[in-house]
mmCIF file of C-alpha atoms in Angstrom:
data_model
loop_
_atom_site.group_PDB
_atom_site.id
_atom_site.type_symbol
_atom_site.label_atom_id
_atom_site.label_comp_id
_atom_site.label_asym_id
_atom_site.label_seq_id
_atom_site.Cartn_x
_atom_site.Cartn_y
_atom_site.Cartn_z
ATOM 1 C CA UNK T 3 0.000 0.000 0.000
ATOM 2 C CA UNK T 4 1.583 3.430 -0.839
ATOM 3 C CA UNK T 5 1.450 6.090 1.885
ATOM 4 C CA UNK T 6 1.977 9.992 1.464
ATOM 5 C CA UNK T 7 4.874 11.351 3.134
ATOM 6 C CA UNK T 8 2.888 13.106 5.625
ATOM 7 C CA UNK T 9 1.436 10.000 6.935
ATOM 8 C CA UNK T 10 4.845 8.238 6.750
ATOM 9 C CA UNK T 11 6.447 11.068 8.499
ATOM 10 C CA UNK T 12 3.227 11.195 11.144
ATOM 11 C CA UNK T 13 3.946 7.048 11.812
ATOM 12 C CA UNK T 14 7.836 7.651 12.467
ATOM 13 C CA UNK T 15 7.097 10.742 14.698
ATOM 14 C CA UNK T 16 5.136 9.129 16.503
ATOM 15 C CA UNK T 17 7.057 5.862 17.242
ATOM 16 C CA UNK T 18 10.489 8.045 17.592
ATOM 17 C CA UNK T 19 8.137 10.318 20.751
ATOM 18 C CA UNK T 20 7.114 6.569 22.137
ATOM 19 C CA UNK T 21 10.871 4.981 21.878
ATOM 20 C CA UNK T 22 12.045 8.838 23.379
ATOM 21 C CA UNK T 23 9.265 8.729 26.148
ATOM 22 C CA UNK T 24 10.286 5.006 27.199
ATOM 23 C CA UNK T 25 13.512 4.863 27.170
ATOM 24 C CA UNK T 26 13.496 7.942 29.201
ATOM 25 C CA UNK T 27 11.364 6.237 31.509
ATOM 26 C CA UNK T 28 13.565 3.053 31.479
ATOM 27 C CA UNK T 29 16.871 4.518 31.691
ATOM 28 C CA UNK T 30 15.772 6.766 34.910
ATOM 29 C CA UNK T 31 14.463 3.660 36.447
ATOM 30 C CA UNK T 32 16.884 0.556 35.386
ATOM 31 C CA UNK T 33 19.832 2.794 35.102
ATOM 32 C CA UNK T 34 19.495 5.733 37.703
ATOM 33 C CA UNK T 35 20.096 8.368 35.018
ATOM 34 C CA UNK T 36 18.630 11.874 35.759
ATOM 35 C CA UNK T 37 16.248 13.110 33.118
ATOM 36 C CA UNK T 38 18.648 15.053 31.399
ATOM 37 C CA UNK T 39 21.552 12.517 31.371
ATOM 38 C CA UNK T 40 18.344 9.858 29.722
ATOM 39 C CA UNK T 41 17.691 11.813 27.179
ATOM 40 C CA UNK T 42 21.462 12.685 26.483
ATOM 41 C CA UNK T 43 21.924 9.212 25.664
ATOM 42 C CA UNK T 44 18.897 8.863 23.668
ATOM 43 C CA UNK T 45 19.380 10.954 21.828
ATOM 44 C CA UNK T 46 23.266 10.350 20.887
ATOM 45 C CA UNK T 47 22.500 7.016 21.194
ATOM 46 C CA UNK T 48 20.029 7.848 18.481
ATOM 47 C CA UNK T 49 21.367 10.022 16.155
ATOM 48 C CA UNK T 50 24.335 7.441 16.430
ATOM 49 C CA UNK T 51 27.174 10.145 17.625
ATOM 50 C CA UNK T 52 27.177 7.501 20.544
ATOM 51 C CA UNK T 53 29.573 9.517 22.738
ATOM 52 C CA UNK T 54 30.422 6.563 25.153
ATOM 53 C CA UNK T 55 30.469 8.542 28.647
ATOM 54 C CA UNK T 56 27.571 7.072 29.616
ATOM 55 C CA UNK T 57 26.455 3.387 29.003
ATOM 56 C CA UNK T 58 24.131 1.046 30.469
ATOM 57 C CA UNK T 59 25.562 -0.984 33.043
ATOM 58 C CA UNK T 60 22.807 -3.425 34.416
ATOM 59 C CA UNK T 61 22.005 -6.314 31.874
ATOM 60 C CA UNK T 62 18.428 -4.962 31.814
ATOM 61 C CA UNK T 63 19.719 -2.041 30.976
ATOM 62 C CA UNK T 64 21.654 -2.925 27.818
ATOM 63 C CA UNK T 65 18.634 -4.923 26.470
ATOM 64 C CA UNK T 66 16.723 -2.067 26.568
ATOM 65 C CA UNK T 67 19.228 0.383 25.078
ATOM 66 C CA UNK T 68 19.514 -2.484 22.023
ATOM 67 C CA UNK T 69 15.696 -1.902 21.499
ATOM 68 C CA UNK T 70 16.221 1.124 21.828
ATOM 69 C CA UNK T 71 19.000 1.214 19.240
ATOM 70 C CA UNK T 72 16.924 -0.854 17.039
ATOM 71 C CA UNK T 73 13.772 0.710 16.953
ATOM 72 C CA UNK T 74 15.068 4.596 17.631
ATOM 73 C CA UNK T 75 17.756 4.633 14.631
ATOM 74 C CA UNK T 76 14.982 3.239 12.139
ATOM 75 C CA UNK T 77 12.868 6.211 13.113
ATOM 76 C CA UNK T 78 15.251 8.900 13.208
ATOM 77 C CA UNK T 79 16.974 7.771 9.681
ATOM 78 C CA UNK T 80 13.285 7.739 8.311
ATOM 79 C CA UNK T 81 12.405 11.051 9.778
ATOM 80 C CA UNK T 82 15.605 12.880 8.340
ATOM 81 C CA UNK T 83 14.770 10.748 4.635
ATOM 82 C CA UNK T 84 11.042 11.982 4.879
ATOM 83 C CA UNK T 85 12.319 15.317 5.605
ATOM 84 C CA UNK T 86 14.924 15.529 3.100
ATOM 85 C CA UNK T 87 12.275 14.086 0.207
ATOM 86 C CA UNK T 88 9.845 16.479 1.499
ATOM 87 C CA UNK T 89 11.734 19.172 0.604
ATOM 88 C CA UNK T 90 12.791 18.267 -3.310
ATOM 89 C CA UNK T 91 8.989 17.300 -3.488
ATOM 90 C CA UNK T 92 8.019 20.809 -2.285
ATOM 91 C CA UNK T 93 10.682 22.351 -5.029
ATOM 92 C CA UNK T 94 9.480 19.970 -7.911
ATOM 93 C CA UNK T 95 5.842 21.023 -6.834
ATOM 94 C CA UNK T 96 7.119 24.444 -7.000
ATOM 95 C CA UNK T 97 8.524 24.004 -10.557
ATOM 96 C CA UNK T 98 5.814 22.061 -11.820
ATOM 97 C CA UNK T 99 3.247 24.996 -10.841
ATOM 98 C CA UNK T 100 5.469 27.354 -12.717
ATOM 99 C CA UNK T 101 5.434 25.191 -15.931
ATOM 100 C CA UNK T 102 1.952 25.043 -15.683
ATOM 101 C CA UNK T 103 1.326 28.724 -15.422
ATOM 102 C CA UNK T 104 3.400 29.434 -18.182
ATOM 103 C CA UNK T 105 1.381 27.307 -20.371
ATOM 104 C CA UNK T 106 -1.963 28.467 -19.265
ATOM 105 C CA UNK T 107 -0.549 32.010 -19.869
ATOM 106 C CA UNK T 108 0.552 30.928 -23.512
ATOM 107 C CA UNK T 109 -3.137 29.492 -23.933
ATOM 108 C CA UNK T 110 -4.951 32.869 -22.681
ATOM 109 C CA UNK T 111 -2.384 34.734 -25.078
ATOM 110 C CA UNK T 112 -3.371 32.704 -27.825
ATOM 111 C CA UNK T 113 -6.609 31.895 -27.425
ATOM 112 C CA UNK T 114 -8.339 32.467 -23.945
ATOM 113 C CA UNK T 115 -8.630 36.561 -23.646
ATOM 114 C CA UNK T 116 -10.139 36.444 -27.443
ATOM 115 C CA UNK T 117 -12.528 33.720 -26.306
ATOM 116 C CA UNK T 118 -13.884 35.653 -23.669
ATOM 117 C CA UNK T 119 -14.128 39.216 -25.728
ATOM 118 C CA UNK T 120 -16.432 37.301 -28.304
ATOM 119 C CA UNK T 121 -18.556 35.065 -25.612
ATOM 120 C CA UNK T 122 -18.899 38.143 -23.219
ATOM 121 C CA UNK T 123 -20.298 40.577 -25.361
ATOM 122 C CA UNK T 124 -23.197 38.006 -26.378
ATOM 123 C CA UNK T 125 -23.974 37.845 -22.614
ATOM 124 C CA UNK T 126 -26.584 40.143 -21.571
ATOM 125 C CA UNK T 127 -26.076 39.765 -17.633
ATOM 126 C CA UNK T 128 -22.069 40.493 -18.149
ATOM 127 C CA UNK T 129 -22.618 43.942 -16.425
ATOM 128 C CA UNK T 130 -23.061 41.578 -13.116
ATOM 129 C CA UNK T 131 -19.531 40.323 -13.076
ATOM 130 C CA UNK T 132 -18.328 43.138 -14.871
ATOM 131 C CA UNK T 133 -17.629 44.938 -11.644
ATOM 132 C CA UNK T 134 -15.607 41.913 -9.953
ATOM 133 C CA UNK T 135 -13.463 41.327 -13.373
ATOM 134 C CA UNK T 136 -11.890 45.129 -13.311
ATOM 135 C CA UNK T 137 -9.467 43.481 -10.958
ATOM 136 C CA UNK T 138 -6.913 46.430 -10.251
ATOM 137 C CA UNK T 139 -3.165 45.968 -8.533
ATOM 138 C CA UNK T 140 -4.327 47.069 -5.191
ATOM 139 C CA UNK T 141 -6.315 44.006 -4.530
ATOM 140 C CA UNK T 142 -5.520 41.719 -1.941
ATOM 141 C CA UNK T 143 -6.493 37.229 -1.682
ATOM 142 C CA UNK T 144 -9.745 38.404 0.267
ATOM 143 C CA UNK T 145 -11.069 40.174 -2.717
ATOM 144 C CA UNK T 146 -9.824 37.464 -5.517
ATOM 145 C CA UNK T 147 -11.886 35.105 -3.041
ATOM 146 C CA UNK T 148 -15.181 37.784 -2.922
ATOM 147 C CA UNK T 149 -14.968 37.845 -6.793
ATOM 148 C CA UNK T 150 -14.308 34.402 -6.851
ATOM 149 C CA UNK T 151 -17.437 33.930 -5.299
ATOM 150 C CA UNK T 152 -19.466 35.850 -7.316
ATOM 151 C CA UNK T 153 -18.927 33.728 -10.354
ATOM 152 C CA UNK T 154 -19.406 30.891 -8.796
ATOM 153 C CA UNK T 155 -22.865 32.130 -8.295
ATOM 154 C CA UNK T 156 -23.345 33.685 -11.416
ATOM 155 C CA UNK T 157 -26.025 32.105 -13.653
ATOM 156 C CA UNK T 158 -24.169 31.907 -16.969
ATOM 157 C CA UNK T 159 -26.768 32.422 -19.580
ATOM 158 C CA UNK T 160 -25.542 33.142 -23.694
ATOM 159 C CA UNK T 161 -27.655 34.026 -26.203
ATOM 160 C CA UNK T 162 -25.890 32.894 -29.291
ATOM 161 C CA UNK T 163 -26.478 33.915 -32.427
ATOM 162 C CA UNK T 164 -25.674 32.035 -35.386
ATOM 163 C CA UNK T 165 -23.019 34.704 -36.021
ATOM 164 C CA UNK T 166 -21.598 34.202 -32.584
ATOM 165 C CA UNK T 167 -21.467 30.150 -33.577
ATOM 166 C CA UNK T 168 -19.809 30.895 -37.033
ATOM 167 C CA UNK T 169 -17.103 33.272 -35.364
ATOM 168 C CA UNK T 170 -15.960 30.979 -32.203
ATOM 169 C CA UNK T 171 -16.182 27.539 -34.996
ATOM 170 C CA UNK T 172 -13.745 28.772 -37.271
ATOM 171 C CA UNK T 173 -11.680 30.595 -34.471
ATOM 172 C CA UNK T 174 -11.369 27.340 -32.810
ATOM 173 C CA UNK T 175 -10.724 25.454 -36.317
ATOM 174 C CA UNK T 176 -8.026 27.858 -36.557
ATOM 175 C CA UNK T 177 -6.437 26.893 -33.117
ATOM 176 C CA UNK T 178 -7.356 23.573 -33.327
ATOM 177 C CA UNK T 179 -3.649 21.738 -33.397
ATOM 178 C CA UNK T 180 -2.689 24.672 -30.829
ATOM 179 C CA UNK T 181 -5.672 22.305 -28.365
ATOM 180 C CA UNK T 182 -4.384 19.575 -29.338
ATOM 181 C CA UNK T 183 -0.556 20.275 -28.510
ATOM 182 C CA UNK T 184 -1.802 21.284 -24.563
ATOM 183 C CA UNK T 185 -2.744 17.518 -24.697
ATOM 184 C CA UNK T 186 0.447 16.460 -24.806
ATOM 185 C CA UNK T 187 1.294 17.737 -21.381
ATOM 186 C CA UNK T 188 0.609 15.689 -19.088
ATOM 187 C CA UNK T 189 0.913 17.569 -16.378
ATOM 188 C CA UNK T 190 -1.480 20.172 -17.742
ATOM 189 C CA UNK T 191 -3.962 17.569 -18.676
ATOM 190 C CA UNK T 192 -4.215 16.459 -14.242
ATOM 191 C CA UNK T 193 -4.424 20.508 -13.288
ATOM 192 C CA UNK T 194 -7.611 20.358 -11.351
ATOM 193 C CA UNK T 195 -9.508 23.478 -13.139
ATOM 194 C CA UNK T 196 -7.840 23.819 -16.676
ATOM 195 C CA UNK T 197 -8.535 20.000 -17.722
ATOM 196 C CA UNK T 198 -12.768 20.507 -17.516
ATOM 197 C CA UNK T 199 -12.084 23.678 -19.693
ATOM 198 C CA UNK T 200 -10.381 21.716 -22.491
ATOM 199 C CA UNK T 201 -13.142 18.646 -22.457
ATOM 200 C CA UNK T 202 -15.345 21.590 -22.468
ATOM 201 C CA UNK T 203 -13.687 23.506 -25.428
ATOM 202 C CA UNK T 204 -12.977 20.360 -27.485
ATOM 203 C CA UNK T 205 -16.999 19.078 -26.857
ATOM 204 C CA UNK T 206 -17.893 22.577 -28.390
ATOM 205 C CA UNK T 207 -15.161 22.386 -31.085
ATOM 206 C CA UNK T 208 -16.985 18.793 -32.137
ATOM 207 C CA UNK T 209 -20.781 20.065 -31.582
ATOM 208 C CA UNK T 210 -19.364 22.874 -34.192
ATOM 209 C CA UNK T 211 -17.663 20.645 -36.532
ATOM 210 C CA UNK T 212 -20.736 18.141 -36.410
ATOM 211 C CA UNK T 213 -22.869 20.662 -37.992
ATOM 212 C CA UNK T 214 -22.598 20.935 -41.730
ATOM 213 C CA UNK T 215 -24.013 24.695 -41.460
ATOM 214 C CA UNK T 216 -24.441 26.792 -38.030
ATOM 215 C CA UNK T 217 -28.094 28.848 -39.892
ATOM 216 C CA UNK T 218 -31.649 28.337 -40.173
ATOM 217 C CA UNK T 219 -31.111 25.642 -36.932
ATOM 218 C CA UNK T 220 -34.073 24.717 -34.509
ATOM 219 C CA UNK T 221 -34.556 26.680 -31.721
ATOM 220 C CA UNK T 222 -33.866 24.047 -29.271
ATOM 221 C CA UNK T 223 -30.454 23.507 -31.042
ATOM 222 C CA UNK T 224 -29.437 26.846 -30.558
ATOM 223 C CA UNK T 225 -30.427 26.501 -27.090
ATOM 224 C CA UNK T 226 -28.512 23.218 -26.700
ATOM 225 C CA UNK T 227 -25.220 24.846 -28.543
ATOM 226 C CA UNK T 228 -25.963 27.675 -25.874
ATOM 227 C CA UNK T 229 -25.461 25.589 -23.578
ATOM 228 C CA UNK T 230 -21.955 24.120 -24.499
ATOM 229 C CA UNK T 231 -21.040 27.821 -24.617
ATOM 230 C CA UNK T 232 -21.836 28.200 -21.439
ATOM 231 C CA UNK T 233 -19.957 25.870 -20.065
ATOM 232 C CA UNK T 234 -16.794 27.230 -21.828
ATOM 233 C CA UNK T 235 -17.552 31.056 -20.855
ATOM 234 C CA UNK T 236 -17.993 30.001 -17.402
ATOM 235 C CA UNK T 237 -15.025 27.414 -16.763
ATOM 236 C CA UNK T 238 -12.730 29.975 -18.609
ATOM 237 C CA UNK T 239 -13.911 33.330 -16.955
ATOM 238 C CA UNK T 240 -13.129 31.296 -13.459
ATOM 239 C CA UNK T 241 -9.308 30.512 -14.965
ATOM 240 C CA UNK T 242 -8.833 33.834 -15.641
ATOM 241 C CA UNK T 243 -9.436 35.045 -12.315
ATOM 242 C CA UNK T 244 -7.078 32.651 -10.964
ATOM 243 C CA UNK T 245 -4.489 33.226 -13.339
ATOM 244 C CA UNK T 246 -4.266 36.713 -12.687
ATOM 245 C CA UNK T 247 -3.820 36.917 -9.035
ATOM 246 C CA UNK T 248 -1.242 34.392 -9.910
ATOM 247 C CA UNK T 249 0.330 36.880 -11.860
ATOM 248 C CA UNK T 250 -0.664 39.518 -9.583
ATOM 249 C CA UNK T 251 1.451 38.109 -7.055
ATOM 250 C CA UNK T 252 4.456 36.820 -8.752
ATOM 251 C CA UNK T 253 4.612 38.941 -11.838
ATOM 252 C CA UNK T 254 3.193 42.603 -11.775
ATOM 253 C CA UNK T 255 4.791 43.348 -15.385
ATOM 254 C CA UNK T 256 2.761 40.276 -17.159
ATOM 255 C CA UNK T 257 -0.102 41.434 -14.605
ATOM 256 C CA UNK T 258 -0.010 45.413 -16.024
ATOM 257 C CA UNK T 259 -0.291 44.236 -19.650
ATOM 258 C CA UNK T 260 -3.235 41.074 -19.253
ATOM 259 C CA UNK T 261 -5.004 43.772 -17.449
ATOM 260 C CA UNK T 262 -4.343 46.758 -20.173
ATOM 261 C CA UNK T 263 -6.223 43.710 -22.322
ATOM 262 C CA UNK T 264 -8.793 43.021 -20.083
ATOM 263 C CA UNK T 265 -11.810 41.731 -22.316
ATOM 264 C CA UNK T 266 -14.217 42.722 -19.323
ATOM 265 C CA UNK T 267 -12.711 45.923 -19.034
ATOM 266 C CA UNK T 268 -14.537 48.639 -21.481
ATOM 267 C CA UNK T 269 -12.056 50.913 -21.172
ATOM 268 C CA UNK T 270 -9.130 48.310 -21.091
ATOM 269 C CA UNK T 271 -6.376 49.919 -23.576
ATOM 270 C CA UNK T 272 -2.638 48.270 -24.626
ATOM 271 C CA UNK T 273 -1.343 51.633 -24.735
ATOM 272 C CA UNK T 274 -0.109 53.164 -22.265
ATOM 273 C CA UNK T 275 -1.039 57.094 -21.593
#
């Protein structure tokens, strides 16, 4: 069965505090050691320095310390491993993250800000996120999380028009092999939040493609193809958020110009005056 390190390094915490708390116990009672001088050999004894000025001297005494030994330096060697992996974990979680960004800020850049400028302006209750999407460089975490909040509870509701349909099919046609090469990552593909936006982007792509013309359909097709929007407009307005108060708070150059291109910004301008 594979453990996590935290539960591995919880297990041989807690056996190295019972083996401590014992052979403290033991030593002051077999050996007459004072507390301190106990757990001066413990822990040498331990952390294998083994010193030699003090020693067991009953019989008793040394079969404990040889539990001790063998139980105690198991623990302690597994608690410095654990630690040691812990940390190269932390910086290869670190460096994956960073990867990651960088490719979600390559897909915004290519695709993702343009996506929202066309799907927003067919959405007639945008005016009620509009306000929470000006983000500005003076906000702090609480008020990513109180925006954050708001489109979660937004109800996401595009009327498309077949013009709408037409534009985002052959804009995603376009970008098509561009999709397909974020596939190839897997590390992209198991981010929590930016997979369900590509199964959501590629299931429009395919309702689009299916669809020898995108005119004269039923009502309830449009409706249904509404729908599929939706689902994009609202899975990709929530990655934007979070990928600008990642940049926000790592990268306030990359954060001035995605918010000079804001698409929820009217008065959102690349030039600076």
């Amino acid at each position: 069965m594979h453990f996590t390190l935290s539960y591995r390094m919880r297990i041989y915490l807690i056996i190295l505090f019972c083996v401590l708390a014992v052979g403290m116990i033991g030593l002051m009672v077999i050996e007459h050691l004072s507390p301190l001088d106990a757990f001066y050999f413990l822990i040498v004894t331990i952390a294998t320095v083994g010193y030699g000025d003090i020693h067991p001297l009953t019989p008793v005494g040394k079969i404990l310390v040889m539990v001790i030994i063998i139980t105690g330096v198991g623990c302690f060697v597994g608690v410095a491993a654990n630690s040691i992996e812990s940390m190269f974990d932390e910086r290869e979680r670190r460096t994956r993250i960073e990867k990651l960004n960088m490719i979600i800020g390559i897909f915004f850049s290519e695709m993702g800000t343009r996506i929202l400028k066309k799907i927003s302006a067919c959405d007639p209750t945008v005016d009620e996120i509009r306000a929470v999407l000006v983000v500005s460089s003076t906000w702090t975490d609480a008020e990513f999380s109180r925006a954050r909040t708001v489109l979660l509870n937004h109800t996401y509701s595009i009327d498309c028009p077949p013009s709408l349909l037409e534009e985002l099919h052959a804009f995603l046609m376009h970008h098509k092999g561009f999709l397909l090469s974020l596939l190839e990552n897997p590390q992209l593909i198991e981010h929590d939040s930016f997979t369900p936006l590509l199964q959501a982007l590629f299931h429009l792509t395919e309702e689009l493609m299916a669809r020898e013309k995108l005119t004269g359909l039923p009502r309830t097709d449009y409706a249904h193809l509404s729908g599929d929007v939706a689902r994009v407009y609202r899975l990709l307005v929530l990655e934007w958020l979070t990928y600008m108060q990642y940049l926000k708070q790592n990268y306030p150059y990359l954060f001035s110009l995605a918010m000079r291109q804001n698409p929820f910004d009217t008065n959102a301008s690349v030039i600076v005056w």
